[in-house]
């Protein structure tokens, strides 16, 4: 699933490719992904100008004329592509936006899990998933005080906490493994036993890792590509995710893989050790 750095990379690409264009018409090929009936979706979007493209967590926000926003969640395999009008479309093209400059913006999704919601601007943050979303993983929004308070109230395994979008926005399986390895925190460490020093390190590593991954245009592990069809580059800098059995980059101990919060989780059994009570 694309995480915050991948979605931000897609946002930047779409901004370059389609910001300022007007949607002349829309074809919905998979109506189940929409929040409203397909004919209403197509009718309302016709003639709307793409003012700008924002992001909140893993959500893309297409800001449109007349105070509308198209909210797009890529979920597992969603991708955008821009091609000349009339180009042969891939099999799993779900929505086609016909633009005013002779191009088409395609939303493609082989798994068909992606979602789109067309709402007025003042309704965006009322949508499920956005109405309880946590702060962005930036120095300005993710404070030490906030993180400490939430961690100590949570009483759960720390990886499960980090995956919860209502706690911190945008983190997924890849970057959770990475920031926990960087912070020397075991993924099963109970949040209410995390020390101030560990919280400080975790906060700093979340902020720097996400910024670095954005700079590296995201991580391609399975099939992620940006709006230009290009793979990310950050997979070459991973220390934990996907490295089961390989030597830890810090101490040389073979990396171990377990399941936490039903997600495959890779960590160093020497550098990342549980302390305090493991019970709930």
mmCIF file of C-alpha atoms in Angstrom:
data_model
loop_
_atom_site.group_PDB
_atom_site.id
_atom_site.type_symbol
_atom_site.label_atom_id
_atom_site.label_comp_id
_atom_site.label_asym_id
_atom_site.label_seq_id
_atom_site.Cartn_x
_atom_site.Cartn_y
_atom_site.Cartn_z
ATOM 1 C CA UNK A 1 0.000 0.000 0.000
ATOM 2 C CA UNK A 2 1.381 3.441 -0.878
ATOM 3 C CA UNK A 3 2.320 5.317 2.287
ATOM 4 C CA UNK A 4 2.708 9.057 2.802
ATOM 5 C CA UNK A 5 5.966 9.507 0.800
ATOM 6 C CA UNK A 6 4.532 7.639 -2.180
ATOM 7 C CA UNK A 7 1.252 9.589 -2.102
ATOM 8 C CA UNK A 8 3.152 12.877 -1.777
ATOM 9 C CA UNK A 9 5.274 11.910 -4.789
ATOM 10 C CA UNK A 10 2.113 11.171 -6.782
ATOM 11 C CA UNK A 11 0.678 14.534 -5.669
ATOM 12 C CA UNK A 12 3.730 16.411 -6.901
ATOM 13 C CA UNK A 13 3.601 14.637 -10.241
ATOM 14 C CA UNK A 14 -0.110 15.295 -10.707
ATOM 15 C CA UNK A 15 0.414 18.938 -9.796
ATOM 16 C CA UNK A 16 2.945 19.231 -12.600
ATOM 17 C CA UNK A 17 0.798 17.292 -15.073
ATOM 18 C CA UNK A 18 -2.815 18.416 -14.545
ATOM 19 C CA UNK A 19 -3.058 21.377 -12.152
ATOM 20 C CA UNK A 20 -4.857 24.239 -13.888
ATOM 21 C CA UNK A 21 -6.572 21.987 -16.426
ATOM 22 C CA UNK A 22 -10.345 21.774 -16.795
ATOM 23 C CA UNK A 23 -12.189 18.446 -16.723
ATOM 24 C CA UNK A 24 -14.382 18.395 -19.827
ATOM 25 C CA UNK A 25 -16.050 15.058 -19.095
ATOM 26 C CA UNK A 26 -15.645 11.920 -16.988
ATOM 27 C CA UNK A 27 -16.156 8.210 -17.662
ATOM 28 C CA UNK A 28 -16.707 5.991 -14.625
ATOM 29 C CA UNK A 29 -15.836 2.373 -15.416
ATOM 30 C CA UNK A 30 -16.026 1.047 -11.845
ATOM 31 C CA UNK A 31 -18.883 2.792 -9.988
ATOM 32 C CA UNK A 32 -18.385 0.865 -6.724
ATOM 33 C CA UNK A 33 -15.355 2.988 -5.832
ATOM 34 C CA UNK A 34 -17.413 6.210 -5.614
ATOM 35 C CA UNK A 35 -19.345 7.793 -2.756
ATOM 36 C CA UNK A 36 -22.179 8.906 -5.048
ATOM 37 C CA UNK A 37 -23.900 7.382 -8.120
ATOM 38 C CA UNK A 38 -21.704 7.414 -11.226
ATOM 39 C CA UNK A 39 -24.043 9.636 -13.309
ATOM 40 C CA UNK A 40 -24.019 12.287 -10.550
ATOM 41 C CA UNK A 41 -20.224 12.037 -10.271
ATOM 42 C CA UNK A 42 -19.779 12.488 -14.033
ATOM 43 C CA UNK A 43 -22.286 15.344 -14.241
ATOM 44 C CA UNK A 44 -20.877 17.308 -11.290
ATOM 45 C CA UNK A 45 -17.241 17.054 -12.440
ATOM 46 C CA UNK A 46 -17.893 18.164 -16.025
ATOM 47 C CA UNK A 47 -16.496 21.674 -16.460
ATOM 48 C CA UNK A 48 -14.656 21.777 -13.132
ATOM 49 C CA UNK A 49 -11.147 23.227 -13.075
ATOM 50 C CA UNK A 50 -8.385 21.532 -11.071
ATOM 51 C CA UNK A 51 -7.262 24.443 -8.895
ATOM 52 C CA UNK A 52 -4.599 22.574 -6.931
ATOM 53 C CA UNK A 53 -3.826 19.143 -5.508
ATOM 54 C CA UNK A 54 -3.262 18.739 -1.772
ATOM 55 C CA UNK A 55 -2.587 15.764 0.467
ATOM 56 C CA UNK A 56 -3.636 14.788 3.989
ATOM 57 C CA UNK A 57 -2.043 11.603 5.276
ATOM 58 C CA UNK A 58 -2.466 9.048 2.484
ATOM 59 C CA UNK A 59 -5.357 10.937 0.852
ATOM 60 C CA UNK A 60 -5.070 13.020 -2.325
ATOM 61 C CA UNK A 61 -7.309 16.104 -2.366
ATOM 62 C CA UNK A 62 -8.109 17.515 -5.814
ATOM 63 C CA UNK A 63 -9.307 21.064 -5.111
ATOM 64 C CA UNK A 64 -11.794 22.002 -7.818
ATOM 65 C CA UNK A 65 -13.665 25.103 -8.897
ATOM 66 C CA UNK A 66 -17.035 25.937 -7.298
ATOM 67 C CA UNK A 67 -15.807 24.778 -3.847
ATOM 68 C CA UNK A 68 -15.672 21.050 -4.611
ATOM 69 C CA UNK A 69 -12.955 18.565 -3.586
ATOM 70 C CA UNK A 70 -12.325 15.138 -5.057
ATOM 71 C CA UNK A 71 -10.819 12.932 -2.338
ATOM 72 C CA UNK A 72 -8.829 9.954 -3.629
ATOM 73 C CA UNK A 73 -7.382 7.079 -1.593
ATOM 74 C CA UNK A 74 -5.087 4.790 -3.613
ATOM 75 C CA UNK A 75 -5.370 1.907 -1.119
ATOM 76 C CA UNK A 76 -3.299 -1.114 -2.286
ATOM 77 C CA UNK A 77 -2.580 -0.625 -5.999
ATOM 78 C CA UNK A 78 -4.148 2.645 -7.177
ATOM 79 C CA UNK A 79 -2.230 4.692 -9.746
ATOM 80 C CA UNK A 80 -2.752 7.767 -11.910
ATOM 81 C CA UNK A 81 -1.525 8.125 -15.472
ATOM 82 C CA UNK A 82 -1.847 10.915 -18.049
ATOM 83 C CA UNK A 83 -1.972 10.021 -21.751
ATOM 84 C CA UNK A 84 -3.089 11.613 -25.050
ATOM 85 C CA UNK A 85 -6.818 11.421 -25.794
ATOM 86 C CA UNK A 86 -7.758 8.120 -27.408
ATOM 87 C CA UNK A 87 -4.779 6.119 -26.113
ATOM 88 C CA UNK A 88 -5.344 2.427 -25.447
ATOM 89 C CA UNK A 89 -6.349 2.100 -21.818
ATOM 90 C CA UNK A 90 -5.073 -0.656 -19.508
ATOM 91 C CA UNK A 91 -7.536 -3.348 -18.455
ATOM 92 C CA UNK A 92 -8.032 -2.064 -14.919
ATOM 93 C CA UNK A 93 -8.763 1.581 -15.714
ATOM 94 C CA UNK A 94 -11.497 2.612 -13.275
ATOM 95 C CA UNK A 95 -12.083 6.300 -14.050
ATOM 96 C CA UNK A 96 -11.135 8.476 -17.048
ATOM 97 C CA UNK A 97 -11.028 12.268 -16.772
ATOM 98 C CA UNK A 98 -11.053 13.962 -20.197
ATOM 99 C CA UNK A 99 -9.065 17.198 -19.941
ATOM 100 C CA UNK A 100 -9.325 20.397 -21.970
ATOM 101 C CA UNK A 101 -5.872 20.043 -23.551
ATOM 102 C CA UNK A 102 -6.442 16.806 -25.450
ATOM 103 C CA UNK A 103 -5.210 14.483 -22.695
ATOM 104 C CA UNK A 104 -6.836 11.938 -20.414
ATOM 105 C CA UNK A 105 -6.158 11.393 -16.711
ATOM 106 C CA UNK A 106 -6.649 7.723 -15.853
ATOM 107 C CA UNK A 107 -7.159 6.194 -12.443
ATOM 108 C CA UNK A 108 -6.026 2.547 -12.608
ATOM 109 C CA UNK A 109 -6.384 -0.083 -9.893
ATOM 110 C CA UNK A 110 -5.736 -3.791 -10.436
ATOM 111 C CA UNK A 111 -7.043 -4.692 -6.954
ATOM 112 C CA UNK A 112 -10.080 -2.388 -7.215
ATOM 113 C CA UNK A 113 -9.707 -1.261 -3.579
ATOM 114 C CA UNK A 114 -9.239 2.459 -4.213
ATOM 115 C CA UNK A 115 -11.916 4.966 -3.245
ATOM 116 C CA UNK A 116 -13.046 8.384 -4.509
ATOM 117 C CA UNK A 117 -15.388 10.815 -2.783
ATOM 118 C CA UNK A 118 -16.684 14.023 -4.347
ATOM 119 C CA UNK A 119 -17.741 16.476 -1.632
ATOM 120 C CA UNK A 120 -17.988 20.188 -0.965
ATOM 121 C CA UNK A 121 -14.868 21.693 0.606
ATOM 122 C CA UNK A 122 -16.425 22.076 4.035
ATOM 123 C CA UNK A 123 -17.317 18.362 4.126
ATOM 124 C CA UNK A 124 -13.834 16.953 3.414
ATOM 125 C CA UNK A 125 -12.771 16.504 7.023
ATOM 126 C CA UNK A 126 -16.103 14.858 7.870
ATOM 127 C CA UNK A 127 -15.323 11.866 5.648
ATOM 128 C CA UNK A 128 -14.532 8.544 7.305
ATOM 129 C CA UNK A 129 -10.764 8.206 7.667
ATOM 130 C CA UNK A 130 -10.209 11.957 7.588
ATOM 131 C CA UNK A 131 -12.491 12.887 10.460
ATOM 132 C CA UNK A 132 -10.144 11.311 13.025
ATOM 133 C CA UNK A 133 -6.798 11.531 11.250
ATOM 134 C CA UNK A 134 -3.723 12.289 13.351
ATOM 135 C CA UNK A 135 -1.092 14.982 12.779
ATOM 136 C CA UNK A 136 1.240 14.960 9.792
ATOM 137 C CA UNK A 137 4.708 13.532 10.546
ATOM 138 C CA UNK A 138 6.444 16.893 10.414
ATOM 139 C CA UNK A 139 8.346 18.941 12.980
ATOM 140 C CA UNK A 140 5.578 21.554 13.049
ATOM 141 C CA UNK A 141 2.690 19.144 13.604
ATOM 142 C CA UNK A 142 4.084 16.121 15.462
ATOM 143 C CA UNK A 143 5.196 17.401 18.847
ATOM 144 C CA UNK A 144 7.019 15.451 21.560
ATOM 145 C CA UNK A 145 4.252 16.324 24.044
ATOM 146 C CA UNK A 146 1.514 14.998 21.762
ATOM 147 C CA UNK A 147 3.384 11.780 20.971
ATOM 148 C CA UNK A 148 4.213 11.078 24.621
ATOM 149 C CA UNK A 149 0.639 11.657 25.744
ATOM 150 C CA UNK A 150 -0.822 9.417 23.031
ATOM 151 C CA UNK A 151 1.743 6.642 23.544
ATOM 152 C CA UNK A 152 1.273 6.465 27.303
ATOM 153 C CA UNK A 153 -2.521 6.461 27.019
ATOM 154 C CA UNK A 154 -2.560 3.776 24.354
ATOM 155 C CA UNK A 155 -1.420 0.610 26.202
ATOM 156 C CA UNK A 156 -0.752 -1.317 22.988
ATOM 157 C CA UNK A 157 2.163 -2.625 20.959
ATOM 158 C CA UNK A 158 4.008 0.285 19.435
ATOM 159 C CA UNK A 159 3.849 -0.873 15.833
ATOM 160 C CA UNK A 160 0.061 -1.192 16.068
ATOM 161 C CA UNK A 161 0.014 2.347 17.477
ATOM 162 C CA UNK A 162 2.087 3.736 14.582
ATOM 163 C CA UNK A 163 -0.100 2.004 11.983
ATOM 164 C CA UNK A 164 -3.177 3.691 13.447
ATOM 165 C CA UNK A 165 -3.857 6.728 11.243
ATOM 166 C CA UNK A 166 -5.724 8.457 14.072
ATOM 167 C CA UNK A 167 -2.448 8.646 16.018
ATOM 168 C CA UNK A 168 0.008 9.761 13.317
ATOM 169 C CA UNK A 169 -0.987 10.262 9.673
ATOM 170 C CA UNK A 170 0.671 8.521 6.771
ATOM 171 C CA UNK A 171 2.777 5.747 8.290
ATOM 172 C CA UNK A 172 2.356 2.198 6.961
ATOM 173 C CA UNK A 173 4.133 -1.112 7.256
ATOM 174 C CA UNK A 174 7.382 -0.128 5.535
ATOM 175 C CA UNK A 175 8.115 3.092 7.408
ATOM 176 C CA UNK A 176 6.949 1.705 10.766
ATOM 177 C CA UNK A 177 9.596 -1.012 10.517
ATOM 178 C CA UNK A 178 12.172 1.557 9.460
ATOM 179 C CA UNK A 179 11.594 4.141 12.197
ATOM 180 C CA UNK A 180 11.419 1.490 14.919
ATOM 181 C CA UNK A 181 14.751 0.040 13.758
ATOM 182 C CA UNK A 182 16.285 3.516 13.659
ATOM 183 C CA UNK A 183 14.994 4.218 17.181
ATOM 184 C CA UNK A 184 16.092 0.805 18.568
ATOM 185 C CA UNK A 185 12.537 0.063 19.710
ATOM 186 C CA UNK A 186 11.089 -3.450 19.518
ATOM 187 C CA UNK A 187 7.856 -3.494 17.446
ATOM 188 C CA UNK A 188 6.073 -5.319 20.299
ATOM 189 C CA UNK A 189 7.170 -2.817 22.942
ATOM 190 C CA UNK A 190 4.136 -1.660 24.911
ATOM 191 C CA UNK A 191 3.568 2.040 24.362
ATOM 192 C CA UNK A 192 3.043 2.897 28.019
ATOM 193 C CA UNK A 193 6.590 1.697 28.800
ATOM 194 C CA UNK A 194 8.376 3.755 26.141
ATOM 195 C CA UNK A 195 10.848 6.169 27.745
ATOM 196 C CA UNK A 196 11.176 9.888 27.054
ATOM 197 C CA UNK A 197 14.502 9.254 25.317
ATOM 198 C CA UNK A 198 12.892 6.643 23.065
ATOM 199 C CA UNK A 199 9.969 8.957 22.272
ATOM 200 C CA UNK A 200 12.370 11.761 21.395
ATOM 201 C CA UNK A 201 14.338 9.457 19.080
ATOM 202 C CA UNK A 202 11.166 8.028 17.556
ATOM 203 C CA UNK A 203 9.711 11.461 16.807
ATOM 204 C CA UNK A 204 12.942 12.665 15.200
ATOM 205 C CA UNK A 205 13.288 9.493 13.150
ATOM 206 C CA UNK A 206 9.689 9.608 11.917
ATOM 207 C CA UNK A 207 10.177 13.196 10.745
ATOM 208 C CA UNK A 208 13.567 12.630 9.084
ATOM 209 C CA UNK A 209 12.688 9.257 7.520
ATOM 210 C CA UNK A 210 9.466 10.458 5.925
ATOM 211 C CA UNK A 211 11.204 13.593 4.604
ATOM 212 C CA UNK A 212 14.049 11.472 3.197
ATOM 213 C CA UNK A 213 11.610 9.032 1.574
ATOM 214 C CA UNK A 214 9.766 11.924 -0.089
ATOM 215 C CA UNK A 215 13.114 13.205 -1.346
ATOM 216 C CA UNK A 216 13.768 9.712 -2.730
ATOM 217 C CA UNK A 217 10.383 9.684 -4.511
ATOM 218 C CA UNK A 218 9.000 6.890 -2.347
ATOM 219 C CA UNK A 219 9.639 3.175 -2.036
ATOM 220 C CA UNK A 220 8.831 0.621 -4.740
ATOM 221 C CA UNK A 221 8.512 -2.841 -3.201
ATOM 222 C CA UNK A 222 5.762 -4.398 -5.323
ATOM 223 C CA UNK A 223 4.195 -2.182 -7.956
ATOM 224 C CA UNK A 224 4.182 1.458 -6.837
ATOM 225 C CA UNK A 225 4.946 4.082 -9.486
ATOM 226 C CA UNK A 226 4.477 7.834 -9.563
ATOM 227 C CA UNK A 227 2.263 9.868 -11.894
ATOM 228 C CA UNK A 228 4.954 9.671 -14.578
ATOM 229 C CA UNK A 229 5.028 5.851 -14.363
ATOM 230 C CA UNK A 230 8.431 5.907 -12.641
ATOM 231 C CA UNK A 231 9.412 3.630 -9.729
ATOM 232 C CA UNK A 232 10.512 5.087 -6.401
ATOM 233 C CA UNK A 233 14.138 5.044 -5.315
ATOM 234 C CA UNK A 234 14.002 4.823 -1.523
ATOM 235 C CA UNK A 235 13.828 0.989 -1.424
ATOM 236 C CA UNK A 236 17.615 1.069 -1.823
ATOM 237 C CA UNK A 237 17.933 2.766 1.587
ATOM 238 C CA UNK A 238 15.798 0.435 3.725
ATOM 239 C CA UNK A 239 17.351 -0.947 6.925
ATOM 240 C CA UNK A 240 14.573 -3.235 8.182
ATOM 241 C CA UNK A 241 11.594 -3.839 5.918
ATOM 242 C CA UNK A 242 11.974 -6.924 3.726
ATOM 243 C CA UNK A 243 15.405 -7.845 5.165
ATOM 244 C CA UNK A 244 14.524 -11.067 7.053
ATOM 245 C CA UNK A 245 17.646 -13.165 7.618
ATOM 246 C CA UNK A 246 20.003 -10.471 6.362
ATOM 247 C CA UNK A 247 22.586 -8.919 8.721
ATOM 248 C CA UNK A 248 21.497 -5.872 10.693
ATOM 249 C CA UNK A 249 23.151 -2.784 9.238
ATOM 250 C CA UNK A 250 24.049 -1.712 12.780
ATOM 251 C CA UNK A 251 25.273 -4.875 14.569
ATOM 252 C CA UNK A 252 25.350 -7.680 12.015
ATOM 253 C CA UNK A 253 22.766 -9.879 13.772
ATOM 254 C CA UNK A 254 20.387 -11.653 11.337
ATOM 255 C CA UNK A 255 17.128 -9.718 11.066
ATOM 256 C CA UNK A 256 14.012 -11.509 12.313
ATOM 257 C CA UNK A 257 10.450 -11.425 10.962
ATOM 258 C CA UNK A 258 7.309 -11.759 13.083
ATOM 259 C CA UNK A 259 3.683 -10.641 12.835
ATOM 260 C CA UNK A 260 2.492 -7.560 14.700
ATOM 261 C CA UNK A 261 -1.005 -6.170 14.195
ATOM 262 C CA UNK A 262 -1.418 -8.828 11.474
ATOM 263 C CA UNK A 263 1.415 -7.302 9.459
ATOM 264 C CA UNK A 264 4.774 -8.837 8.595
ATOM 265 C CA UNK A 265 7.334 -7.053 10.771
ATOM 266 C CA UNK A 266 11.126 -7.133 10.448
ATOM 267 C CA UNK A 267 13.445 -6.083 13.271
ATOM 268 C CA UNK A 268 16.856 -6.743 14.843
ATOM 269 C CA UNK A 269 16.550 -9.047 17.884
ATOM 270 C CA UNK A 270 19.763 -7.627 19.365
ATOM 271 C CA UNK A 271 19.293 -3.879 18.797
ATOM 272 C CA UNK A 272 15.529 -3.840 19.420
ATOM 273 C CA UNK A 273 14.684 -5.429 22.778
ATOM 274 C CA UNK A 274 11.394 -5.319 24.704
ATOM 275 C CA UNK A 275 11.545 -3.767 28.185
ATOM 276 C CA UNK A 276 8.822 -3.466 30.789
ATOM 277 C CA UNK A 277 5.598 -5.494 30.865
ATOM 278 C CA UNK A 278 4.544 -7.137 27.565
ATOM 279 C CA UNK A 279 0.979 -7.824 28.735
ATOM 280 C CA UNK A 280 -2.019 -5.757 27.791
#
